[in-house]
PDB file of C-alpha atoms and ligand atoms in Angstrom:
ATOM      1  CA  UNK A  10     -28.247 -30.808  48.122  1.00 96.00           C
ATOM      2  CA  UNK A  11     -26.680 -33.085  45.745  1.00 98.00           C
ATOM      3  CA  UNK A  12     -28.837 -36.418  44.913  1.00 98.00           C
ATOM      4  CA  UNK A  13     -26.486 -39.278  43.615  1.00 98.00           C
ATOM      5  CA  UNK A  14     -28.458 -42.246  42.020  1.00 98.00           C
ATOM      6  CA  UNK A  15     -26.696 -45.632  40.754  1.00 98.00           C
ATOM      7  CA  UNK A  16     -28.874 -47.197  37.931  1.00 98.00           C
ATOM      8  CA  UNK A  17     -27.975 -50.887  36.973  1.00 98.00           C
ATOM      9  CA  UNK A  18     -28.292 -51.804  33.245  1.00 98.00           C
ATOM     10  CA  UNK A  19     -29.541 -55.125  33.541  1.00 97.00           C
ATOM     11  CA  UNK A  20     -31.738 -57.919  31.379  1.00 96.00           C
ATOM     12  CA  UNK A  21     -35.140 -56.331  30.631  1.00 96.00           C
ATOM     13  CA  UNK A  22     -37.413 -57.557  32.637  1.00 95.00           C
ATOM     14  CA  UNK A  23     -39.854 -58.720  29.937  1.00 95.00           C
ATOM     15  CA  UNK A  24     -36.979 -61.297  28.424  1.00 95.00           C
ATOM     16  CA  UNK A  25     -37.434 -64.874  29.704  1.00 91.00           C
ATOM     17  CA  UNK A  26     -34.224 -65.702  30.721  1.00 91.00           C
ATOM     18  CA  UNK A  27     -32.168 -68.729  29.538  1.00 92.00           C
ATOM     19  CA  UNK A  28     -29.308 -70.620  31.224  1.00 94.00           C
ATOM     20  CA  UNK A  29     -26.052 -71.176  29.211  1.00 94.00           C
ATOM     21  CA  UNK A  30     -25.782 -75.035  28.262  1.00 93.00           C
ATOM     22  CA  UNK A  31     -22.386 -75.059  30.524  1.00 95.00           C
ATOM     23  CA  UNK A  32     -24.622 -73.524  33.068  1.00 94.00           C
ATOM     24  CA  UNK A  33     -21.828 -70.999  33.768  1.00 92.00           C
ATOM     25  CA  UNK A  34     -24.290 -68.319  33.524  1.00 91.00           C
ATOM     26  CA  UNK A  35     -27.359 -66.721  31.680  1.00 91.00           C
ATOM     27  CA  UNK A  36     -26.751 -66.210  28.311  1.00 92.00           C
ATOM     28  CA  UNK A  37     -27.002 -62.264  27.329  1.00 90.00           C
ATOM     29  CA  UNK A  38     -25.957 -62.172  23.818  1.00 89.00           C
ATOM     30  CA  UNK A  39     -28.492 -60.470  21.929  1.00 91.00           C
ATOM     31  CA  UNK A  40     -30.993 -59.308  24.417  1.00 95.00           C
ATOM     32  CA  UNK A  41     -32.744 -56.892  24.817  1.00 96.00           C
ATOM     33  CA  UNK A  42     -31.368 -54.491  28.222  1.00 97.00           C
ATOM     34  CA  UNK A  43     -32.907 -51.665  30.120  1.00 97.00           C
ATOM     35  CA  UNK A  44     -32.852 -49.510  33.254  1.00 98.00           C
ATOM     36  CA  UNK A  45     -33.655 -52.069  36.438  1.00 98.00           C
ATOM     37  CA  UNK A  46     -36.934 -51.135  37.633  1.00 98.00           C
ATOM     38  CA  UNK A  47     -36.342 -50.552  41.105  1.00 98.00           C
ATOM     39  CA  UNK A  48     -33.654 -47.440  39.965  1.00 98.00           C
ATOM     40  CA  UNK A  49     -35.929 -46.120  37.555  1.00 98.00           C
ATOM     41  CA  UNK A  50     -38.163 -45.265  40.713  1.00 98.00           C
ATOM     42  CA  UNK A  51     -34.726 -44.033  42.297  1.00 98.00           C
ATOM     43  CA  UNK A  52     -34.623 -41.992  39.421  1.00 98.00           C
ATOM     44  CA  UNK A  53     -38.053 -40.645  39.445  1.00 98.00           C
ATOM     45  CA  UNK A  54     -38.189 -39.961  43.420  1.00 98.00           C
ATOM     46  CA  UNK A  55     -34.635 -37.998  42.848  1.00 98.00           C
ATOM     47  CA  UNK A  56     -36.071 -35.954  40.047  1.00 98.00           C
ATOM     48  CA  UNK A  57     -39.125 -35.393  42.291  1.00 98.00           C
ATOM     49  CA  UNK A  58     -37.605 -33.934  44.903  1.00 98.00           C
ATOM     50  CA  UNK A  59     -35.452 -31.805  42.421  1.00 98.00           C
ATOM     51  CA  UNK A  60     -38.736 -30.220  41.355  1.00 98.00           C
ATOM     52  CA  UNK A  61     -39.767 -29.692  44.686  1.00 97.00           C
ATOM     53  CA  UNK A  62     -36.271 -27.496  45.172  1.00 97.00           C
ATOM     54  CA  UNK A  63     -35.549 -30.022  48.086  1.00 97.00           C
ATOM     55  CA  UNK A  64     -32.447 -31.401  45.687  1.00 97.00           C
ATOM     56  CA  UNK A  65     -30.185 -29.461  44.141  1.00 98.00           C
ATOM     57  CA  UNK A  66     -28.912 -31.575  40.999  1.00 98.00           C
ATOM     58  CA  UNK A  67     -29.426 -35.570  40.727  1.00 98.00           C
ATOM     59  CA  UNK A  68     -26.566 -37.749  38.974  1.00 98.00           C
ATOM     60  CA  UNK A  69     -26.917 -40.887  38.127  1.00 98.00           C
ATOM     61  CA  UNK A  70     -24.219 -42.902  37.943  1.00 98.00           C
ATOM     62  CA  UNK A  71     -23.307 -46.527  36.340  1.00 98.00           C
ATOM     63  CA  UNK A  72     -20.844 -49.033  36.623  1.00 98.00           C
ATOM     64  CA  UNK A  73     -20.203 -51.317  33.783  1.00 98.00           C
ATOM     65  CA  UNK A  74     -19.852 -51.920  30.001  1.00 97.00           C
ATOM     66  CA  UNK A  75     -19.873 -48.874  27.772  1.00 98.00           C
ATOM     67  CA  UNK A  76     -23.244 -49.967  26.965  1.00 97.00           C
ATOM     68  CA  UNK A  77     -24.418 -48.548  30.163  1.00 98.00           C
ATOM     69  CA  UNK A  78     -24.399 -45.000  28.873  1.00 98.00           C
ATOM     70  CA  UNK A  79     -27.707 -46.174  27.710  1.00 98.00           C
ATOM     71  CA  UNK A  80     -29.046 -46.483  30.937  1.00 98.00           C
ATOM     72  CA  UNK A  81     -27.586 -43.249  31.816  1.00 98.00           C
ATOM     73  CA  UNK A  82     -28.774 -41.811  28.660  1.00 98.00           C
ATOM     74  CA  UNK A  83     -32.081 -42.815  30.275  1.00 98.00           C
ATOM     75  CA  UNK A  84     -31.892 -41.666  33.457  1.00 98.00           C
ATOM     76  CA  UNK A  85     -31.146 -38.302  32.016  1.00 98.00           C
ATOM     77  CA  UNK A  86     -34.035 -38.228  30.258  1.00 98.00           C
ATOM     78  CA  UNK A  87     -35.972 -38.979  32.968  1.00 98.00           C
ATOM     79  CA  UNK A  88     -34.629 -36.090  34.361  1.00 98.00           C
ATOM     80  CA  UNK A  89     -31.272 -36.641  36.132  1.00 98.00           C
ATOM     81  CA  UNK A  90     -28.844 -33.506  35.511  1.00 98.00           C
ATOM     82  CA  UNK A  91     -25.644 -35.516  34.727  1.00 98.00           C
ATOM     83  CA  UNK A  92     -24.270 -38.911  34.499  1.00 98.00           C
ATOM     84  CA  UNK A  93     -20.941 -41.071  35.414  1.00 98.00           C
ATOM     85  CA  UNK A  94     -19.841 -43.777  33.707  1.00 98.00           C
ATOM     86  CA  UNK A  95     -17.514 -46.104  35.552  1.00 98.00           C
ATOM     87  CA  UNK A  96     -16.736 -48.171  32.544  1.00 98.00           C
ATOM     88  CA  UNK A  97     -15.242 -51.897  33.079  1.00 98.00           C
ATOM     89  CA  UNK A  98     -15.837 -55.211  31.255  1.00 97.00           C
ATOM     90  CA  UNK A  99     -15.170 -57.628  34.517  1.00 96.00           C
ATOM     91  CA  UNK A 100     -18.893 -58.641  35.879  1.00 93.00           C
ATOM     92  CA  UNK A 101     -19.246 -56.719  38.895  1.00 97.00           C
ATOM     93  CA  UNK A 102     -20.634 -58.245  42.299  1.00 97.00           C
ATOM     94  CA  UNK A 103     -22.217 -55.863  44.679  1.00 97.00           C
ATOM     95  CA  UNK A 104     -19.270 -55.225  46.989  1.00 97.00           C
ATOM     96  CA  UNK A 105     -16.957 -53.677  44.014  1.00 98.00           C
ATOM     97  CA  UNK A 106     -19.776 -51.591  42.802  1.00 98.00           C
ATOM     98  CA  UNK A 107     -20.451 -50.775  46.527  1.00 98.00           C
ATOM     99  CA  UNK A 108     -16.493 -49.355  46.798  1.00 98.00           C
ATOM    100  CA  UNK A 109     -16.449 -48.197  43.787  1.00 98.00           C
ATOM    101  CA  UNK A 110     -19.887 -45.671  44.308  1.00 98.00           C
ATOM    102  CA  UNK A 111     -18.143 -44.964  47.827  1.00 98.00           C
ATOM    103  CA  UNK A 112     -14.742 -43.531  45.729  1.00 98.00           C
ATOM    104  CA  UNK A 113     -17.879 -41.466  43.534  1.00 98.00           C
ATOM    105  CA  UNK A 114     -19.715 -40.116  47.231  1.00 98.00           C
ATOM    106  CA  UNK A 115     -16.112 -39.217  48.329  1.00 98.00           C
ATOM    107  CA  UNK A 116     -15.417 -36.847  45.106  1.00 98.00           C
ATOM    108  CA  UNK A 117     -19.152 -35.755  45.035  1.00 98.00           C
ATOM    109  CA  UNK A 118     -20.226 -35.224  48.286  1.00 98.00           C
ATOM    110  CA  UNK A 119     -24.129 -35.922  47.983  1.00 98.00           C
ATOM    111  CA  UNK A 120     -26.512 -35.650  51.156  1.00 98.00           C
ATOM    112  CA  UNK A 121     -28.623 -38.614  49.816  1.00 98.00           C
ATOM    113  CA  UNK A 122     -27.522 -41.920  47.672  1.00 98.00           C
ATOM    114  CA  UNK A 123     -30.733 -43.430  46.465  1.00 98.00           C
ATOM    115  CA  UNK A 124     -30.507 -46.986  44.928  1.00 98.00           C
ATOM    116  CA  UNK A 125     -32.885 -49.641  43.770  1.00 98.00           C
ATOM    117  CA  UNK A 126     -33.498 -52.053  46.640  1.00 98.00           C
ATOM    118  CA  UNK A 127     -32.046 -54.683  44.211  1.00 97.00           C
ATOM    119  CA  UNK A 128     -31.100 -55.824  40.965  1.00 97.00           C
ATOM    120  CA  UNK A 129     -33.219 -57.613  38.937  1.00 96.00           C
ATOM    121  CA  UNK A 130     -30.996 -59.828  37.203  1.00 93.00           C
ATOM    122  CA  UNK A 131     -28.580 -61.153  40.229  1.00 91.00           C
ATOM    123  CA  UNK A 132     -31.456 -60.591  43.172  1.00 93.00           C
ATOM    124  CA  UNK A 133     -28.500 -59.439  45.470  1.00 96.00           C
ATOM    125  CA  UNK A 134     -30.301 -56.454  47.878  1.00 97.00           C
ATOM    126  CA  UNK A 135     -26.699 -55.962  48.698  1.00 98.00           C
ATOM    127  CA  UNK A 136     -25.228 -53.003  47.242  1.00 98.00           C
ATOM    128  CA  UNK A 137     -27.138 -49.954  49.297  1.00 98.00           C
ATOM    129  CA  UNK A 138     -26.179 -51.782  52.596  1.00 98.00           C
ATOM    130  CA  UNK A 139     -22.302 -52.162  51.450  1.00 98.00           C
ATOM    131  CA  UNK A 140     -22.091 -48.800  50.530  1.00 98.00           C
ATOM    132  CA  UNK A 141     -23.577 -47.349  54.417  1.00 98.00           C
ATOM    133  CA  UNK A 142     -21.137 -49.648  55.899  1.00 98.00           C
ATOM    134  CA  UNK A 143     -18.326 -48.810  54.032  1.00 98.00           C
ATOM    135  CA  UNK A 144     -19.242 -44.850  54.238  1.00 98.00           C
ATOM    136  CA  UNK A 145     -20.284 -45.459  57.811  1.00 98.00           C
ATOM    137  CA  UNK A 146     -23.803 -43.633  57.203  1.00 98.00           C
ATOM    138  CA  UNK A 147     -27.265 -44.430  58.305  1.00 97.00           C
ATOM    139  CA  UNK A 148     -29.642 -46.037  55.718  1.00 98.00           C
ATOM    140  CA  UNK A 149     -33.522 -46.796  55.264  1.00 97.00           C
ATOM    141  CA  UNK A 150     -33.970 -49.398  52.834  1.00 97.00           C
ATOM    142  CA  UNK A 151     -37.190 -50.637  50.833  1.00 96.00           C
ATOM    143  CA  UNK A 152     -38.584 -47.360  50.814  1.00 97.00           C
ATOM    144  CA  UNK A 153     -42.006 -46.587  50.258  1.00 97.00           C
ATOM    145  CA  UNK A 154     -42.248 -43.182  50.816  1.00 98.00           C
ATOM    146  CA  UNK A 155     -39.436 -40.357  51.348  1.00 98.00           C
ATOM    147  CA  UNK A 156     -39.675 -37.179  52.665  1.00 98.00           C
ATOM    148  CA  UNK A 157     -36.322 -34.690  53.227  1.00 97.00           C
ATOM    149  CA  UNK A 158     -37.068 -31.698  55.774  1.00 95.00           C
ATOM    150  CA  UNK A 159     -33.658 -29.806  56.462  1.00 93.00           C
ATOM    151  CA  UNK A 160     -30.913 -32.754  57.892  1.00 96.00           C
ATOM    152  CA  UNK A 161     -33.419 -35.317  58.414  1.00 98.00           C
ATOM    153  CA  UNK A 162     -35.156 -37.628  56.045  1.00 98.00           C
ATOM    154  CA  UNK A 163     -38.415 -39.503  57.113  1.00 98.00           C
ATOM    155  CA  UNK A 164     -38.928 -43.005  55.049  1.00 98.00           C
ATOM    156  CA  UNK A 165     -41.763 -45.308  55.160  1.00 98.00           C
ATOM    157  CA  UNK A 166     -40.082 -48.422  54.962  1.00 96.00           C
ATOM    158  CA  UNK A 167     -42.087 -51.577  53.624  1.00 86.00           C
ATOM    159  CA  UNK A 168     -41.973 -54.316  56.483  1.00 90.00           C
ATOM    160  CA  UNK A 169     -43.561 -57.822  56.723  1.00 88.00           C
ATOM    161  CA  UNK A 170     -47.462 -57.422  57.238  1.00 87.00           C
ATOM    162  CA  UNK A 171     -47.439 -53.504  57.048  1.00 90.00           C
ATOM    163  CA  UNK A 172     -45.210 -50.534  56.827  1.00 93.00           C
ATOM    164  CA  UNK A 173     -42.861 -48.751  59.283  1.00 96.00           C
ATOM    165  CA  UNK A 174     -42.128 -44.954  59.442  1.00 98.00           C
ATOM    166  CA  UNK A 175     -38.404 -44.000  60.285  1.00 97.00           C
ATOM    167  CA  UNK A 176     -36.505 -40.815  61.097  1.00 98.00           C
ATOM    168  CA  UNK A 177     -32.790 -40.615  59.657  1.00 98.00           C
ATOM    169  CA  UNK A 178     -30.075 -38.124  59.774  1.00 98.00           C
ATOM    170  CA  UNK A 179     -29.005 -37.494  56.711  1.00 98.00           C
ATOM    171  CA  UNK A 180     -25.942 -37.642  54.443  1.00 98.00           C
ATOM    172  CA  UNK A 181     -28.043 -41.353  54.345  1.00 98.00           C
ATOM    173  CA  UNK A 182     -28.280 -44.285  51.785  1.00 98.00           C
ATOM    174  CA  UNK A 183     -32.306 -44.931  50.836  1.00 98.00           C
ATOM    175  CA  UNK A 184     -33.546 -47.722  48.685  1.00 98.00           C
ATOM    176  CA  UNK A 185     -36.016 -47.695  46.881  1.00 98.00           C
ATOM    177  CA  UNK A 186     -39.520 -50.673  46.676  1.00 96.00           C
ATOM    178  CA  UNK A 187     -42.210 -50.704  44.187  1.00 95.00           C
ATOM    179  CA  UNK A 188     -44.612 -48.497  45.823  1.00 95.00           C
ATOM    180  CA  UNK A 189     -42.820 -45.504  45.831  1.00 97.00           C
ATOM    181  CA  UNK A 190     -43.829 -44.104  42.957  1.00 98.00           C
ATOM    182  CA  UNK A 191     -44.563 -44.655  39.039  1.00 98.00           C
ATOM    183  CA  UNK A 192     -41.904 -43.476  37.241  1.00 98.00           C
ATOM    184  CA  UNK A 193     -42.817 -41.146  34.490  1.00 97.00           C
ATOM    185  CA  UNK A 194     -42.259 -41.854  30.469  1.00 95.00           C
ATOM    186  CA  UNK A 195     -39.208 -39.970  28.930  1.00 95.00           C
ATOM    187  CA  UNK A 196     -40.574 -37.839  26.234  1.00 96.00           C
ATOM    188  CA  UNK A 197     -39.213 -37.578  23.239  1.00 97.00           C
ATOM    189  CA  UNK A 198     -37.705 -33.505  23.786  1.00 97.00           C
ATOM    190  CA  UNK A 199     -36.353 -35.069  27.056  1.00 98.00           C
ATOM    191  CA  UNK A 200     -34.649 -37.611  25.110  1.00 98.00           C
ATOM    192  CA  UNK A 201     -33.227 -35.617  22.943  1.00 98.00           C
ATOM    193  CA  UNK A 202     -32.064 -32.846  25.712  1.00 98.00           C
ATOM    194  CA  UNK A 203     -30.913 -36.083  27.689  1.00 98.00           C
ATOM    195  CA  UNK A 204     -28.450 -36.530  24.522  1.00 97.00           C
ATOM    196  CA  UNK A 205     -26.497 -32.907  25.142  1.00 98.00           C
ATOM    197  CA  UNK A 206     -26.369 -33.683  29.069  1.00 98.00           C
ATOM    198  CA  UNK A 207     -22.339 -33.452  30.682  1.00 98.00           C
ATOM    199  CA  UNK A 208     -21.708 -37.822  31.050  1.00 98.00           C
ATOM    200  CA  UNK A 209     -17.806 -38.333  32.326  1.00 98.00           C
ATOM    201  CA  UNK A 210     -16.355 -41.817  32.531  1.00 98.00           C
ATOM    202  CA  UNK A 211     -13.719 -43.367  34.710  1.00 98.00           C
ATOM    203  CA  UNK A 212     -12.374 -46.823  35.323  1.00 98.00           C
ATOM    204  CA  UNK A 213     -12.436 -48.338  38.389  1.00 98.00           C
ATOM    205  CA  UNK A 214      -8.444 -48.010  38.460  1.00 97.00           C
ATOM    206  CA  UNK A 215      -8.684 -43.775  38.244  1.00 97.00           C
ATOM    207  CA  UNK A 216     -10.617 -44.496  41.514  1.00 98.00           C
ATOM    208  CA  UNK A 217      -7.937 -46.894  43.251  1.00 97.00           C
ATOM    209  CA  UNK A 218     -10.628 -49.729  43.485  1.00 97.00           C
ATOM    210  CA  UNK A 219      -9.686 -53.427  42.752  1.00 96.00           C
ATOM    211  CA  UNK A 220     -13.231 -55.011  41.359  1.00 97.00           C
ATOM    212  CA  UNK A 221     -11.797 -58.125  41.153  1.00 95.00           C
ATOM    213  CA  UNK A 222     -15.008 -60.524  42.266  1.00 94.00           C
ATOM    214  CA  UNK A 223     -14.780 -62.210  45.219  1.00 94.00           C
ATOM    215  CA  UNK A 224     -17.327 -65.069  45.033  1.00 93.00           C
ATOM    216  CA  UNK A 225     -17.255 -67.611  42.222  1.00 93.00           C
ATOM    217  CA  UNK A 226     -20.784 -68.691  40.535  1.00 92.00           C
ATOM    218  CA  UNK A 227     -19.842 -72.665  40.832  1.00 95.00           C
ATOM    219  CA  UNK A 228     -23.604 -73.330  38.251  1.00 95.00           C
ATOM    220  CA  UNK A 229     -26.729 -71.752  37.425  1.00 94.00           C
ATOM    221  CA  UNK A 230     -29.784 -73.778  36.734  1.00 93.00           C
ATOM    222  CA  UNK A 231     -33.676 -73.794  34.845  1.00 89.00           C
ATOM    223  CA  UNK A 232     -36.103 -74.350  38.050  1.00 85.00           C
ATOM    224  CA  UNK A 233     -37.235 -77.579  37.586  1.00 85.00           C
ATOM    225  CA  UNK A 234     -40.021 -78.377  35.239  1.00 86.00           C
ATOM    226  CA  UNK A 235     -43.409 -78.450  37.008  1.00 85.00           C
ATOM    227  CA  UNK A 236     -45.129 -81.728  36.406  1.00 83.00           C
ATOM    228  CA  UNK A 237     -48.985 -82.087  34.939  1.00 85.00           C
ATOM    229  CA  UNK A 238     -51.448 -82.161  38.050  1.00 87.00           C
ATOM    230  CA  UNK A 239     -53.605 -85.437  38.664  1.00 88.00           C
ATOM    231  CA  UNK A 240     -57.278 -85.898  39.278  1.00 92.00           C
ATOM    232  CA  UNK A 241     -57.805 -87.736  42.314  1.00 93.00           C
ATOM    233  CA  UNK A 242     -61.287 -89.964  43.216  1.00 95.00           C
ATOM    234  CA  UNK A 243     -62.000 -89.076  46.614  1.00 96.00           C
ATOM    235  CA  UNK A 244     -60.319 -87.434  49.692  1.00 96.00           C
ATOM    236  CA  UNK A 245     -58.885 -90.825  50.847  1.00 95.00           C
ATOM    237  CA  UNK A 246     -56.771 -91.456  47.743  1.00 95.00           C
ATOM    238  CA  UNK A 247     -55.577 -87.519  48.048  1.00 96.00           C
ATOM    239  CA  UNK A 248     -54.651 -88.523  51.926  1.00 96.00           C
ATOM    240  CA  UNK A 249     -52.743 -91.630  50.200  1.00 95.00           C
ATOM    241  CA  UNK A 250     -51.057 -89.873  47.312  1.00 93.00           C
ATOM    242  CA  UNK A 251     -50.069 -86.643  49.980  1.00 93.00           C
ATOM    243  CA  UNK A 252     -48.504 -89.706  52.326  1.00 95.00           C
ATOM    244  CA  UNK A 253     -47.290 -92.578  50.193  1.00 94.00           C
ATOM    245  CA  UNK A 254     -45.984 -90.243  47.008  1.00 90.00           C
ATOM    246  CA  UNK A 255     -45.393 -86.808  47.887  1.00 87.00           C
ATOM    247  CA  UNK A 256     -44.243 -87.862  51.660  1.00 91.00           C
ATOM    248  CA  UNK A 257     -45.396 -83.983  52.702  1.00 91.00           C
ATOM    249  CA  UNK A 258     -47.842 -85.800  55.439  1.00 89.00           C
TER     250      UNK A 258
HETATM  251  P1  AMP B  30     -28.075 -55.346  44.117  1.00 86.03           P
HETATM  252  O1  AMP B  30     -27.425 -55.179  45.441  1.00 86.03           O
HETATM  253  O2  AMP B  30     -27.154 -55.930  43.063  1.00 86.03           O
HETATM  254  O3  AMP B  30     -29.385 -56.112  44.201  1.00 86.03           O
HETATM  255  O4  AMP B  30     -28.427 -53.874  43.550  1.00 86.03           O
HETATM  256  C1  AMP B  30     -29.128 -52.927  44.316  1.00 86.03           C
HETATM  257  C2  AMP B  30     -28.968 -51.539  43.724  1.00 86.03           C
HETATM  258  O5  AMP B  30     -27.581 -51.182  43.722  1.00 86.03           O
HETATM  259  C3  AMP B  30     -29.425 -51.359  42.281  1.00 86.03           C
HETATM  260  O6  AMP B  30     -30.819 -51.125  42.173  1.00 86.03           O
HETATM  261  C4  AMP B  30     -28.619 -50.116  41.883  1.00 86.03           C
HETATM  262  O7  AMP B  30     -29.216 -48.929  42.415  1.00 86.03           O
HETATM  263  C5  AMP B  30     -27.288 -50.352  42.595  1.00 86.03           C
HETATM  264  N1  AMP B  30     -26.345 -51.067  41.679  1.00 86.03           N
HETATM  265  C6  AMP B  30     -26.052 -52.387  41.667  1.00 86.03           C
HETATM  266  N2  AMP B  30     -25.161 -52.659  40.688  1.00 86.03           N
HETATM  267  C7  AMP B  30     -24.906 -51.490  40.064  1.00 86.03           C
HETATM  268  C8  AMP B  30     -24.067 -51.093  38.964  1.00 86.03           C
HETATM  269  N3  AMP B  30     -23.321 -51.977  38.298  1.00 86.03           N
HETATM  270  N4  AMP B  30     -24.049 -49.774  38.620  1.00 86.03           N
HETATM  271  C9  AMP B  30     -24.794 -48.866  39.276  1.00 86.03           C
HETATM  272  N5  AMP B  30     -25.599 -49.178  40.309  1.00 86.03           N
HETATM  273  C10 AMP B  30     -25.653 -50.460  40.710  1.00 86.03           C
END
């Protein structure tokens, strides 16, 4: 059973983030970039089940700028087999990368797709859902726990107040939540076996997909800054400063 697993090279998650002055954007020039989070755990749980001989091979694949064989640099060191590179320099929004890993399942034929339940840097929780509509499959997002027992995959799914356990026929799109698991540390032998593994690259035209985006950002904005806190006298003037200034009562 093939394992496919789209990783997203996005901002690292330690950089503070700042806004372009034409606030077109955030400004990316010169930071620093890793694997997003959420698919390092789809990376992890794919190499997991690997190891437990439940998957066959695990390939993670990557659509972007040619700087993304990084990230799939990474995920092979984590321990995925092989990597695509769908190389393009136009931003991608979720529904292009969502045909464009459908043209990959297509060609590939994996049993399981499991992504990140979303990207850090544009918050979308989009992509796994596109891709089981367009593919027509089931899916169990915001996983929490995955287990694969012949066609069927059981996932604990993380719902408000608690979890929920589901039952899914599988081929199936899973994504992945925090609690899954803790991804492990690439050594430095995996690393450097990572460097020898088979990575292929296409463009989005070899796979007949227009990625031309379909929403326009119109402006991007710094929250606003949070004003210093007073100290009131007494609960009446917090009742009168909650009514008169802040208008919340
Ligand atoms: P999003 O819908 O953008 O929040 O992303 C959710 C998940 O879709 C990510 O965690 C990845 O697994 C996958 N994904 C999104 N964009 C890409 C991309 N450019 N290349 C590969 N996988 C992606």
């Amino acid at each position: 059973m093939k394992v496919l697993v789209p990783v997203k090279r996005v901002v690292d998650y330690n950089v503070k983030v700042r806004v372009k002055p034409d606030n077109s954007g955030v400004d990316i020039a010169n930071v620093k970039m890793s694997m997003n989070p959420f698919c390092e755990i789809a990376v992890e749980e794919a190499v997991r089940l690997r190891e437990k001989g439940v998957a066959t091979e695990v390939i993670a694949v990557s659509a972007g700028v040619a700087q993304c064989q990084e990230t799939l640099r990474n995920a092979m060191a984590i321990g995925a087999d092989r990597g695509i590179l769908i190389e393009t320099d136009v931003e991608l929004q979720p529904l292009a990368v969502a045909k464009l890993l459908k043209a990959i399942v297509d060609k590939e034929q994996p049993r399981v797709v499991l992504l990140g339940k979303q990207a850090i840097d544009d918050d979308a929780n989009q992509t796994g859902q596109m891709l089981a509509a367009l593919l027509g499959w089931g899916q169990a997002t915001f996983a929490s726990k995955v287990e694969i027992a012949g066609d069927t995959a059981t996932v604990t799914r993380e719902v408000d107040g608690g979890s929920e356990t589901v039952s899914i026929k599988l081929p199936a799109i899973i994504t992945t939540d925090l609690r899954l698991n803790e991804p492990r540390y690439a050594t430095l032998p995996n690393i450097m076996k990572a460097k020898k593994k088979q990575l292929d690259t296409v463009k989005p035209v070899d796979l007949g997909v227009d990625v031309a985006p379909r929403l326009t950002t119109l402006k991007v904005e710094e929250p606003p800054k949070r004003q210093g806190g007073v100290k009131v006298a007494d609960v009446a003037a917090l009742i009168d400063k909650l009514k008169n200034e802040a208008k919340v009562i």
